[in-house]
Short mmCIF file of C-alpha atoms in Angstrom, two decimals:
data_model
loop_
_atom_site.label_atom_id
_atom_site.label_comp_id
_atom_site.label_asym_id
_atom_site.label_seq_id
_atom_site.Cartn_x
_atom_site.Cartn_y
_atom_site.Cartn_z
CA UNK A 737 -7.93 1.69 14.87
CA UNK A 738 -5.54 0.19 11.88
CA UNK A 739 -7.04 -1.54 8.99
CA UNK A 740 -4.02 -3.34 7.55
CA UNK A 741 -4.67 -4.15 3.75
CA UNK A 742 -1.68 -6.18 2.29
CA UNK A 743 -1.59 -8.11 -0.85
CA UNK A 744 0.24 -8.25 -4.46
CA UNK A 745 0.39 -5.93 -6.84
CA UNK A 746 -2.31 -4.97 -8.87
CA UNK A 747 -4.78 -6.97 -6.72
CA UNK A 748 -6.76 -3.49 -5.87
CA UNK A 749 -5.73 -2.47 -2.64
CA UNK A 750 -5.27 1.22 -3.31
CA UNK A 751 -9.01 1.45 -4.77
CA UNK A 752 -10.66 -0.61 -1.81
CA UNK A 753 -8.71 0.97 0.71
CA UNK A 754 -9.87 4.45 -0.72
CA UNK A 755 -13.10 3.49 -0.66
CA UNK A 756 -12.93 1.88 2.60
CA UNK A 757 -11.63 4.81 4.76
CA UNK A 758 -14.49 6.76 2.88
CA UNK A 759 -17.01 4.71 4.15
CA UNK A 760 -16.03 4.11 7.30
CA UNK A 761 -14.44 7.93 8.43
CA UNK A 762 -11.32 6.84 8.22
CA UNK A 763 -7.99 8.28 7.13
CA UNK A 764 -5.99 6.69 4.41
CA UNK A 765 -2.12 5.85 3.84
CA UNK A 766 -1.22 4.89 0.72
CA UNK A 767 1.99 2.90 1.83
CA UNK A 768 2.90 1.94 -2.12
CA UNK A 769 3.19 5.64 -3.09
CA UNK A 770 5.79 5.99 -0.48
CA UNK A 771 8.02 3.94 -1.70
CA UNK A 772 7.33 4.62 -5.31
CA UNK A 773 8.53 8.41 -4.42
CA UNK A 774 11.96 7.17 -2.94
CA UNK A 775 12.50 4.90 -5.95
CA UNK A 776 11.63 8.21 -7.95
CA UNK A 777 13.66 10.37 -6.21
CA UNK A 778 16.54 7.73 -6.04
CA UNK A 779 16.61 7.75 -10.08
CA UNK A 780 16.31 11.06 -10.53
CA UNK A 781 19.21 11.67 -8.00
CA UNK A 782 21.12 9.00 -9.87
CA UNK A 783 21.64 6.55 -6.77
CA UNK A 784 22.11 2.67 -7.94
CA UNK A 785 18.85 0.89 -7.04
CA UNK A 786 21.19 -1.84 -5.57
CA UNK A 787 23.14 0.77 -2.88
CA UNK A 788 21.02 -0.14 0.08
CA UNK A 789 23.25 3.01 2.04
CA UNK A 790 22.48 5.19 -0.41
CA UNK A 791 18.81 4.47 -0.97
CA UNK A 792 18.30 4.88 3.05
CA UNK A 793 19.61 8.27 2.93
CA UNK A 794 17.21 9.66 0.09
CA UNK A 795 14.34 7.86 2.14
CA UNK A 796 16.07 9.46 5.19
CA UNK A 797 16.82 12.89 4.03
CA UNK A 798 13.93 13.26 2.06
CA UNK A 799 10.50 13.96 3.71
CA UNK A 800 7.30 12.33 1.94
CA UNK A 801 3.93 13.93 2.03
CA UNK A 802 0.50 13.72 1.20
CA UNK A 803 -1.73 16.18 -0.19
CA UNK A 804 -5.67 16.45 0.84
CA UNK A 805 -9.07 17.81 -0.52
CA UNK A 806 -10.88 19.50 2.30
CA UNK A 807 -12.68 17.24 3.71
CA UNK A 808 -11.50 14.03 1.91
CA UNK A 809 -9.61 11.47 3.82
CA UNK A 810 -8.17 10.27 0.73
CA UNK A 811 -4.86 11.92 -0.36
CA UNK A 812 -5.15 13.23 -3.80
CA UNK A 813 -1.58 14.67 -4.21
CA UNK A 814 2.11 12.87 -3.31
CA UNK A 815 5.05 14.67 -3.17
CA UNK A 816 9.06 14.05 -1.94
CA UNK A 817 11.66 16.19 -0.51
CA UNK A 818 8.73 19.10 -1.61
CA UNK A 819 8.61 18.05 -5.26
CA UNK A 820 5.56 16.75 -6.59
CA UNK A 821 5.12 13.62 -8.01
CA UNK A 822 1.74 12.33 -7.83
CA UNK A 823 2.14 11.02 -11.85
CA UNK A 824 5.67 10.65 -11.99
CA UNK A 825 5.28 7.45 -9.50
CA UNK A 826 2.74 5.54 -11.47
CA UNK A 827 4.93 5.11 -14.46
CA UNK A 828 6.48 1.63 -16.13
CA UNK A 829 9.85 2.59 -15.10
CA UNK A 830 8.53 3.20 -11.57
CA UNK A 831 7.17 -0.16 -11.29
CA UNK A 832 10.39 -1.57 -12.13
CA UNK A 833 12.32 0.21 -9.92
CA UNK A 834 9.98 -0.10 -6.75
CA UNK A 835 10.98 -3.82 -6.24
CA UNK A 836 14.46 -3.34 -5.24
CA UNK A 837 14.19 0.19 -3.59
CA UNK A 838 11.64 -1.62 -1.27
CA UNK A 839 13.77 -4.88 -0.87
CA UNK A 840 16.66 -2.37 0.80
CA UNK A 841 16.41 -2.82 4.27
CA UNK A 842 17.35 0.79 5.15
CA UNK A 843 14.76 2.42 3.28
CA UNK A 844 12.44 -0.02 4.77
CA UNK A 845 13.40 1.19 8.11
CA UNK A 846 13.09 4.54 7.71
CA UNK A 847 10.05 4.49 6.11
CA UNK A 848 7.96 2.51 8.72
CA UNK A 849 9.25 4.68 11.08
CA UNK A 850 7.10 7.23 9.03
CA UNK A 851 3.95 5.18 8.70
CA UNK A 852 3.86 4.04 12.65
CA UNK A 853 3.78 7.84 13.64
CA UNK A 854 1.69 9.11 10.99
CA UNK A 855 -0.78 5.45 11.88
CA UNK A 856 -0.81 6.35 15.57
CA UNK A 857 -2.80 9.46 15.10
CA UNK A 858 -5.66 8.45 14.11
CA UNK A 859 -8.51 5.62 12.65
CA UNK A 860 -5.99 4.49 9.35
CA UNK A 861 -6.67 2.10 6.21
CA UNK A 862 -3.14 1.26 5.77
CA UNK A 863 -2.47 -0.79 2.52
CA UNK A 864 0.97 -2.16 1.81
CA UNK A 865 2.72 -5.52 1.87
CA UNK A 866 3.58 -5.85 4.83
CA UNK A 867 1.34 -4.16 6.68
CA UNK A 868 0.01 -7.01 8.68
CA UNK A 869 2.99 -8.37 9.57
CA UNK A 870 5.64 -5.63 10.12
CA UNK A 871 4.37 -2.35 10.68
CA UNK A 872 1.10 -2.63 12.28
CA UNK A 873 1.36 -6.43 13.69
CA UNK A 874 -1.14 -5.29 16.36
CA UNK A 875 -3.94 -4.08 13.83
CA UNK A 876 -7.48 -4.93 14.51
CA UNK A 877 -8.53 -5.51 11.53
CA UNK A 878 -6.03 -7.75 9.06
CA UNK A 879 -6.73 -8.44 5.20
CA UNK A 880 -4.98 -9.79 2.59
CA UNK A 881 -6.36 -9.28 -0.53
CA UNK A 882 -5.19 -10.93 -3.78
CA UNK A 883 -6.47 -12.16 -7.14
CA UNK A 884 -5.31 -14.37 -10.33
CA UNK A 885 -2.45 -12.97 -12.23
CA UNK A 886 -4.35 -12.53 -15.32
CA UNK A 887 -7.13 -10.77 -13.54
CA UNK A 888 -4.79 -8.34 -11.85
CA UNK A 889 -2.78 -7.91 -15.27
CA UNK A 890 -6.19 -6.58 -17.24
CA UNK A 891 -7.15 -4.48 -14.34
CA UNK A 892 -3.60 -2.52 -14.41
CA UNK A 893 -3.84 -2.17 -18.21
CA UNK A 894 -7.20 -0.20 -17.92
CA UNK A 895 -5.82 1.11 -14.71
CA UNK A 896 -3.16 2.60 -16.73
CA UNK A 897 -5.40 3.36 -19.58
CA UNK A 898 -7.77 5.84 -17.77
CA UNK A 899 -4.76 7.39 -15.50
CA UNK A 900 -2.80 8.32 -19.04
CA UNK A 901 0.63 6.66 -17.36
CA UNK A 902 1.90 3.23 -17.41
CA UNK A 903 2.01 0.90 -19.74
CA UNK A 904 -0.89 -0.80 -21.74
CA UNK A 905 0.66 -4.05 -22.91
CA UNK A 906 -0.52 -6.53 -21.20
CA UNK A 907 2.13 -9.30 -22.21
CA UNK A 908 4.51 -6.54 -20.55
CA UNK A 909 2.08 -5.72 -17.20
CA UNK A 910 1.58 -9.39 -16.79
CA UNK A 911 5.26 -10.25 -16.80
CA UNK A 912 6.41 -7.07 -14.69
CA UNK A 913 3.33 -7.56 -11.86
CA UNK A 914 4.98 -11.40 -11.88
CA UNK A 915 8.60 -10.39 -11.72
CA UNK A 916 7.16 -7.87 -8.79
CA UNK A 917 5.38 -10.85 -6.99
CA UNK A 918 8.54 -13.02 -7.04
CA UNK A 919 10.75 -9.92 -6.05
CA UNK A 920 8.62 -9.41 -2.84
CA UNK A 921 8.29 -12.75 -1.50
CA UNK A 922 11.88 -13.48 -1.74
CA UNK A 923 13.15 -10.42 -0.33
CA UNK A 924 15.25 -10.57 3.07
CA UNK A 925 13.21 -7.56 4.75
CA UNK A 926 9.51 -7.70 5.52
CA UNK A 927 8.34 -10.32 2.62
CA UNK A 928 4.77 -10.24 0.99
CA UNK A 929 3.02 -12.75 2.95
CA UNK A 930 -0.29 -13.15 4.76
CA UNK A 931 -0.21 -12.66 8.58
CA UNK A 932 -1.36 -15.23 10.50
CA UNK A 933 -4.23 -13.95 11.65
CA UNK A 934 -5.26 -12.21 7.97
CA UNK A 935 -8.84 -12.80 6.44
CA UNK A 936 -7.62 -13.80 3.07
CA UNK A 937 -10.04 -12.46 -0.04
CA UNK A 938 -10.07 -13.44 -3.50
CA UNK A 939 -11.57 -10.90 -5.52
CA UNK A 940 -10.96 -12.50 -9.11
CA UNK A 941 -14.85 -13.40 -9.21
CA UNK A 942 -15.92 -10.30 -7.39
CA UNK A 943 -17.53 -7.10 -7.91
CA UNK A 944 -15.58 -4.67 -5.97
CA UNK A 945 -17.93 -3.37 -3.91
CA UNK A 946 -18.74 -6.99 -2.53
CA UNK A 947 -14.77 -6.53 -1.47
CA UNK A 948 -15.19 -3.11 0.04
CA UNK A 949 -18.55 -4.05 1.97
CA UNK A 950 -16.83 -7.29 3.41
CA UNK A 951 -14.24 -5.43 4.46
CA UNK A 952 -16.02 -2.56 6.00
CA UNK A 953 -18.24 -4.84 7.89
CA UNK A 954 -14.90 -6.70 9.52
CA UNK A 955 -13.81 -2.86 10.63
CA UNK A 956 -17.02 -2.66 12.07
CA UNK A 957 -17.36 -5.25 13.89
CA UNK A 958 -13.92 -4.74 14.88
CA UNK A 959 -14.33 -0.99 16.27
CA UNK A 960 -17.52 -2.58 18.19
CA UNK A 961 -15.46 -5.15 19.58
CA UNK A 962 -12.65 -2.65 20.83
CA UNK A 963 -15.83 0.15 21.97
CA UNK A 964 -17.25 -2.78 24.30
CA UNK A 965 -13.47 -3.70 25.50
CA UNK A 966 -12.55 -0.09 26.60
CA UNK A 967 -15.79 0.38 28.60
CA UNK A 968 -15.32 -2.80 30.63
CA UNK A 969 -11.48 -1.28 31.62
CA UNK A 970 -13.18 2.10 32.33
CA UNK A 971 -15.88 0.46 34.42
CA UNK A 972 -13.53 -2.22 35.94
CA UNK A 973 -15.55 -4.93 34.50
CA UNK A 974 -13.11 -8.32 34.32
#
């Protein structure tokens, strides 16, 4: 089963879809940190963040992995090409740069080809931007979680605080997480937009545990749903 999670950023997707897989068993791909390592690697390599050819290749070339605590589904650790980089993504300049290294349509390519195989082994929370709509379009659970600008802006800036990276202006958060919305939903490949079929949630004016548990009870009832369907087919039942 695929729990797609896509929304803006800074609306919390990372922290409820940590907490979701938790609760529900579940494994959890943090899609964001992906493409925060290529945009990483890609500056560190010195590759122009406008060189869509160039950016595919270090998405390409360069294998991405996750590292776990025994028994947590969570990844704790991120690392690139075998470097690791679990801080070195979550910085200012790394939010700038992630916009246009996940506009280019190569690295887009080659890194959903990465999340559909690493998805199709197992119960996933995926959370991305275009989860719902791209690279899980089948999912059986879809969300698309967002929340006021302002709202997102403070919760970055003590995001940032606790973490020790990032910046902690909020006059600079605010106008980077807008410059990031704008970036997304104009891009050519895979746009930030709600599928169709999405549950939308608001969570300015909620706690985020009222998130999590309304979310957990859709993958519920979900997973009961697609229980019940697969022993009609094995029983024959129309």
């Amino acid at each position: 089963m695929i729990v797609a999670i896509d929304g803006p950023s800074g609306a919390g997707k990372s922290t409820v879809a940590k907490a979701v897989a938790k609760k529900m068993g579940f494994s959890c791909l943090d899609t964001g940190a992906m493409y925060r390592a290529v945009a990483w690697k890609a500056l560190q390599d010195g590759v122009p963040l406008d060189d869509d050819a160039a950016l595919g290749r270090v998405a390409r070339e360069n294998d991405i992995e996750f590292g776990h605590v025994a028994g947590d589904p969570v990844p704790a650790r991120v690392f690139i090409g075998g470097e690791e980089v679990t801080q070195a993504i979550r910085t200012a300049e790394i939010d700038r740069a992630v916009s246009p290294t996940s506009a280019a349509p190569s690295v887009r390519e080659a890194l959903v080809e990465q999340q559909r195989r690493i998805g199709s082994a197992g119960n996933y929370v995926v959370e991305g931007r275009d989860i719902g709509t791209c690279v899980f379009p089948n999912a059986e659970v879809k969300v698309f979680l967002t929340a006021s600008d302002e709202e997102r802006a403070h919760r970055r800036v003590r995001q940032n605080v606790d973490r020790g990276v990032g910046s902690i202006d909020y006059d600079e958060v605010l106008a980077d997480l807008r410059r990031r919305d704008e970036a997304d939903s104009s891009r050519a490949a895979s746009p930030l937009r709600a599928a169709e079929d999405a549950v939308r949630i608001d969570s300015t004016a909620h706690y985020i545990e009222e998130v999590i548990d309304q979310i957990c009870a859709l993958a519920a009832a979900a997973y009961v749903d697609e229980t019940a369907e697969t022993a009609r087919a094995m029983t024959g039942e129309a």
